[in-house]
């Protein structure tokens, strides 16, 4: 058990070193699959679905993914976030292909985030089907590194998001920002598309875009009159 704990602490230290590197892009190229796989054994898992477009709306999903990642890395002030290299062609933690991020909330707690590359279809049974991606947060505190989650009794291993207020806040902020990113991605994709390109909204996606827009009245009314002058009086 002592050796397991020592290896887990070393993996945690290896990952956190990303925040000390002057050149983060160099660190991203380093593969940390082994460190991540080890810490996942000690982690609690939380998930959040984020709305995406289907493939018929060209470029919008790429723009939306970029906006979401930029917000996590730059726009969220309560946590430090960096991308790390994990897996390659190998599946890690049962996750599909995607990108991995390290989130540090404070000196004690961090999350390893999996951001999938492809969206899934939610079937509502009607006309309200939509696409989404599930972000998975593997959260581990310093004190968790002394035992595997699988070794705990079931009642002690039942963690939820409210156990970690910092994680809950991060997920809520991400969800709030995503509504605006969803609309922004559609606008940017339409503005940057070539004439004749295939960019089409589904009705349910268009409704979602409008939900994040603010209705602002520009004018209350408009009066149009014909001004009669001596020069044009005979023409009226």
Short mmCIF file of C-alpha atoms in Angstrom, two decimals, residues 115-226:
data_model
loop_
_atom_site.label_atom_id
_atom_site.label_comp_id
_atom_site.label_asym_id
_atom_site.label_seq_id
_atom_site.Cartn_x
_atom_site.Cartn_y
_atom_site.Cartn_z
CA UNK A 115 -13.53 16.23 -23.64
CA UNK A 116 -14.82 13.88 -26.40
CA UNK A 117 -14.17 14.69 -30.05
CA UNK A 118 -17.54 13.51 -31.37
CA UNK A 119 -21.11 14.19 -30.37
CA UNK A 120 -23.85 11.68 -29.65
CA UNK A 121 -27.51 11.84 -30.62
CA UNK A 122 -30.16 12.14 -27.93
CA UNK A 123 -33.34 10.46 -29.12
CA UNK A 124 -36.43 12.09 -27.63
CA UNK A 125 -38.87 9.88 -29.49
CA UNK A 126 -40.20 12.87 -31.41
CA UNK A 127 -38.87 15.78 -33.44
CA UNK A 128 -36.76 17.15 -30.59
CA UNK A 129 -33.68 14.96 -31.12
CA UNK A 130 -30.42 16.81 -30.52
CA UNK A 131 -26.67 16.21 -30.35
CA UNK A 132 -24.46 16.53 -27.30
CA UNK A 133 -21.03 15.71 -25.90
CA UNK A 134 -20.50 14.37 -22.40
CA UNK A 135 -17.62 15.94 -20.47
CA UNK A 136 -16.29 13.62 -17.75
CA UNK A 137 -14.52 14.96 -14.66
CA UNK A 138 -12.33 12.58 -12.64
CA UNK A 139 -11.77 14.45 -9.37
CA UNK A 140 -9.22 13.47 -6.74
CA UNK A 141 -8.15 15.18 -3.53
CA UNK A 142 -4.74 14.76 -1.92
CA UNK A 143 -6.23 12.70 0.91
CA UNK A 144 -7.82 10.28 -1.60
CA UNK A 145 -4.43 8.97 -2.69
CA UNK A 146 -4.16 6.62 0.27
CA UNK A 147 -6.79 4.16 -1.02
CA UNK A 148 -8.41 3.03 -4.26
CA UNK A 149 -12.05 3.98 -4.71
CA UNK A 150 -12.79 0.35 -5.64
CA UNK A 151 -11.50 -0.81 -2.24
CA UNK A 152 -14.01 1.30 -0.30
CA UNK A 153 -17.43 0.10 0.88
CA UNK A 154 -20.18 1.13 -1.54
CA UNK A 155 -21.75 3.61 0.88
CA UNK A 156 -18.38 5.40 1.25
CA UNK A 157 -17.72 5.39 -2.47
CA UNK A 158 -20.93 7.21 -3.43
CA UNK A 159 -19.64 10.71 -4.18
CA UNK A 160 -21.68 13.35 -5.99
CA UNK A 161 -20.92 16.81 -7.32
CA UNK A 162 -22.09 18.55 -4.13
CA UNK A 163 -19.16 16.92 -2.29
CA UNK A 164 -16.90 19.33 -4.18
CA UNK A 165 -18.22 22.87 -4.28
CA UNK A 166 -15.33 24.02 -6.49
CA UNK A 167 -16.17 21.35 -9.07
CA UNK A 168 -19.87 22.20 -8.89
CA UNK A 169 -19.12 25.90 -9.49
CA UNK A 170 -16.83 25.09 -12.40
CA UNK A 171 -19.47 22.91 -14.09
CA UNK A 172 -22.23 25.48 -13.53
CA UNK A 173 -20.11 28.30 -14.95
CA UNK A 174 -19.21 26.15 -17.93
CA UNK A 175 -22.87 25.37 -18.58
CA UNK A 176 -23.89 29.03 -18.36
CA UNK A 177 -21.15 30.15 -20.73
CA UNK A 178 -21.91 27.33 -23.14
CA UNK A 179 -25.36 28.72 -23.93
CA UNK A 180 -23.73 31.87 -25.30
CA UNK A 181 -20.97 29.88 -27.03
CA UNK A 182 -23.64 27.77 -28.75
CA UNK A 183 -25.23 30.85 -30.31
CA UNK A 184 -21.88 32.50 -31.05
CA UNK A 185 -20.64 29.41 -32.87
CA UNK A 186 -23.68 29.43 -35.16
CA UNK A 187 -23.25 33.13 -35.94
CA UNK A 188 -19.52 32.77 -36.63
CA UNK A 189 -20.03 29.69 -38.80
CA UNK A 190 -22.69 31.44 -40.90
CA UNK A 191 -20.60 34.59 -41.31
CA UNK A 192 -17.48 32.67 -42.35
CA UNK A 193 -19.15 30.14 -44.67
CA UNK A 194 -18.69 30.21 -48.41
CA UNK A 195 -21.70 30.94 -50.63
CA UNK A 196 -23.58 27.75 -51.39
CA UNK A 197 -22.05 25.78 -48.50
CA UNK A 198 -24.22 23.40 -46.52
CA UNK A 199 -25.14 25.24 -43.34
CA UNK A 200 -28.57 24.38 -42.04
CA UNK A 201 -30.24 24.75 -38.66
CA UNK A 202 -32.49 22.16 -37.17
CA UNK A 203 -35.55 23.78 -35.65
CA UNK A 204 -34.64 22.66 -32.13
CA UNK A 205 -31.10 24.07 -32.52
CA UNK A 206 -32.45 27.39 -33.77
CA UNK A 207 -34.76 27.53 -30.75
CA UNK A 208 -31.77 26.93 -28.48
CA UNK A 209 -29.87 29.77 -30.16
CA UNK A 210 -32.77 32.18 -29.72
CA UNK A 211 -33.01 31.23 -26.03
CA UNK A 212 -29.60 32.80 -25.39
CA UNK A 213 -30.40 36.00 -27.31
CA UNK A 214 -31.71 39.17 -25.73
CA UNK A 215 -34.71 40.85 -27.31
CA UNK A 216 -34.00 44.55 -27.65
CA UNK A 217 -36.47 46.98 -29.19
CA UNK A 218 -34.75 49.39 -31.57
CA UNK A 219 -37.69 51.72 -32.32
CA UNK A 220 -41.15 52.07 -30.87
CA UNK A 221 -42.70 53.28 -34.12
CA UNK A 222 -41.97 54.85 -37.48
CA UNK A 223 -43.97 57.61 -39.18
CA UNK A 224 -43.61 58.16 -42.93
CA UNK A 225 -44.91 61.37 -44.49
CA UNK A 226 -44.74 63.03 -47.89
#
